[in-house]
PDB file of C-alpha atoms in Angstrom:
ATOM      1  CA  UNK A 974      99.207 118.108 109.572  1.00 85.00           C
ATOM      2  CA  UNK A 975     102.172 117.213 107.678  1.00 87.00           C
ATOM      3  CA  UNK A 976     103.416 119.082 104.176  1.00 88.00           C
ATOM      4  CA  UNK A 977     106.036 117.308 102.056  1.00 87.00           C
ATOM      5  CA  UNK A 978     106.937 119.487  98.915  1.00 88.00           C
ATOM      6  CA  UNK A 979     108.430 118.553  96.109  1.00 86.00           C
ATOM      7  CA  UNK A 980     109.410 118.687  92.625  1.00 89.00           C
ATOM      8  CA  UNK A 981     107.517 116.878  90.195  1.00 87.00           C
ATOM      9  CA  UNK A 982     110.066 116.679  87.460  1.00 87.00           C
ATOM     10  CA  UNK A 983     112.283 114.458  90.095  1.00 85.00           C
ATOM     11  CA  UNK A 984     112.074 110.752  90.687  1.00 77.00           C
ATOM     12  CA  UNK A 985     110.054 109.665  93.839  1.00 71.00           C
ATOM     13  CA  UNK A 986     112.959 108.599  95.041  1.00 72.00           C
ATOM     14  CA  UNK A 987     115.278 110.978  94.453  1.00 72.00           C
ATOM     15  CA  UNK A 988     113.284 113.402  95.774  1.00 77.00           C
ATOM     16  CA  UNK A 989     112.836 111.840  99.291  1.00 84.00           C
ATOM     17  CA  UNK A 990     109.348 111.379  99.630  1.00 85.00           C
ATOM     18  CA  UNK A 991     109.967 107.256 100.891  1.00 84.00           C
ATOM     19  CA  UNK A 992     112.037 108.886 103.607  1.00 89.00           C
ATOM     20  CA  UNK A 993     109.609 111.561 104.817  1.00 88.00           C
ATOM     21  CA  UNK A 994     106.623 109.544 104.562  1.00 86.00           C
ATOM     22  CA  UNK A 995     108.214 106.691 106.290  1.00 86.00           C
ATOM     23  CA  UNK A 996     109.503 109.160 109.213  1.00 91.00           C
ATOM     24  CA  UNK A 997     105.985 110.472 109.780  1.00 87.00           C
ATOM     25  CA  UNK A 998     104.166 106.906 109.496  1.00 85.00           C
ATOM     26  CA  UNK A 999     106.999 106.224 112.398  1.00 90.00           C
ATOM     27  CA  UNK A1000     105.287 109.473 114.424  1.00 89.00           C
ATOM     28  CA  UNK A1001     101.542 108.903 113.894  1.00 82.00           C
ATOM     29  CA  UNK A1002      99.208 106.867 112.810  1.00 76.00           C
ATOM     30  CA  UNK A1003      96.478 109.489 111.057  1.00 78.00           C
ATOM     31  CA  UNK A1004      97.660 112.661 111.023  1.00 79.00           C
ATOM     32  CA  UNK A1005      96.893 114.590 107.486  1.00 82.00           C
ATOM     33  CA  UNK A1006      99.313 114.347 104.825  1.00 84.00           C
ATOM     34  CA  UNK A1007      99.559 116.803 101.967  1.00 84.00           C
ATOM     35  CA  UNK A1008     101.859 115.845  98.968  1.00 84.00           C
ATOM     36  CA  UNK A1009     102.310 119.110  96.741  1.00 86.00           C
ATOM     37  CA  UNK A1010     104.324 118.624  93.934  1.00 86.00           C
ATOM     38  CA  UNK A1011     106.093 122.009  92.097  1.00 87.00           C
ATOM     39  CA  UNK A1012     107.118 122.722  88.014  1.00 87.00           C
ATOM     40  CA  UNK A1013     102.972 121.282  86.955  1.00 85.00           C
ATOM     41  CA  UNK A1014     103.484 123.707  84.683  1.00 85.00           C
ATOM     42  CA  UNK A1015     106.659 122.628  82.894  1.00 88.00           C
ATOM     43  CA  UNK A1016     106.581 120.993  79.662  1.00 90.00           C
ATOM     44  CA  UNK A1017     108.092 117.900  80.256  1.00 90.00           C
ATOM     45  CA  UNK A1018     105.470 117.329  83.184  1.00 87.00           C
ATOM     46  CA  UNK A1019     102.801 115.827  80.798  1.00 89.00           C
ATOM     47  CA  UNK A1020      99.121 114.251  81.582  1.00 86.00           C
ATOM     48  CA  UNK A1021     100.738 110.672  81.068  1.00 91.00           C
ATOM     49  CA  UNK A1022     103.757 111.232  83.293  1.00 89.00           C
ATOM     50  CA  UNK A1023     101.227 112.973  86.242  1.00 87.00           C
ATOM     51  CA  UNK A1024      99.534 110.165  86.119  1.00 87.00           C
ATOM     52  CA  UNK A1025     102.023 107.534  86.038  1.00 89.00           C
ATOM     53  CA  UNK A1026     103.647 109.183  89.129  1.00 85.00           C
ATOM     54  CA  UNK A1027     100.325 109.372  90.565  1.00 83.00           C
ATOM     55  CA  UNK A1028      99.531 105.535  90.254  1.00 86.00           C
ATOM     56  CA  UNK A1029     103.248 104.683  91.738  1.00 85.00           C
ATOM     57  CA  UNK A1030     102.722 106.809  95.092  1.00 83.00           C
ATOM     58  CA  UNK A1031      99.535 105.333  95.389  1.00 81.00           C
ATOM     59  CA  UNK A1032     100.378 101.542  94.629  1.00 83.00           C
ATOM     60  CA  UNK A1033     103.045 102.553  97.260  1.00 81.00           C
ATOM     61  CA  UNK A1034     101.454 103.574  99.825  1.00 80.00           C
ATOM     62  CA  UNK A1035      97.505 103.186 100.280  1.00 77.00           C
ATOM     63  CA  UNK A1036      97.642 100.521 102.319  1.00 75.00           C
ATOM     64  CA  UNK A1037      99.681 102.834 104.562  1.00 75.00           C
ATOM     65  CA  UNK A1038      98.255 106.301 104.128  1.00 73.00           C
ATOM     66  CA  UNK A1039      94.437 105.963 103.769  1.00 67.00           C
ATOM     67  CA  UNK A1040      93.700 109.153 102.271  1.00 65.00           C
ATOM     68  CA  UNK A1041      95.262 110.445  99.106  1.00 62.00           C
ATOM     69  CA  UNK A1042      93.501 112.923  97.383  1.00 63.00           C
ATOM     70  CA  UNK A1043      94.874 114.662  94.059  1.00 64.00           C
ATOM     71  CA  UNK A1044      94.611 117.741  92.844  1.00 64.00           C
ATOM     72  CA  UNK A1045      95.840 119.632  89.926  1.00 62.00           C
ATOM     73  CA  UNK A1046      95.599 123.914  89.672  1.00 61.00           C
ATOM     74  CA  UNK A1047      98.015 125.264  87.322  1.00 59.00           C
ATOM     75  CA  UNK A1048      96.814 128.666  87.533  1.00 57.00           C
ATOM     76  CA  UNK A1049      96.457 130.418  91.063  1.00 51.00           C
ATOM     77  CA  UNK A1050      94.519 133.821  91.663  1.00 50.00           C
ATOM     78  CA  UNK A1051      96.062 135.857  93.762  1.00 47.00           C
ATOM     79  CA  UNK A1052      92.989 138.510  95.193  1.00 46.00           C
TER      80      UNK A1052
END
């Protein structure tokens, strides 16, 4: 299982998620990939720019990663 975090309010490539998807494509072929993206809850990070970034990884790389799931939480409870 592979994590890659990082901030939303960056550029996909500025934030080096090319590189660390490439690097683990070059490792495995089907190993679980989790993209979590930080700062949901800042302003500037609005429903039309979540889902603009959203349609660019996935043009990107479907053909590559098979299995991109998205999900947005906000709000976490903490029991």
């Amino acid at each position: 299982v592979y994590i890659i975090v990082w901030n939303l309010l960056d550029s996909t490539d500025d934030s080096k998620i090319d590189y660390w998807l490439n690097s683990i494509k070059a490792r495995t072929k089907n190993a679980p990939v989790f993209l979590v993206g930080t700062h949901l809850d800042d302003p500037k990070c609005t429903k039309e720019y979540l889902a603009y970034i959203i349609h660019k990884i996935q043009k990107k790389y479907l053909g590559i990663f098979y299995n991109f799931f998205f999900f947005k939480k906000k709000k976490f409870k903490f029991f």
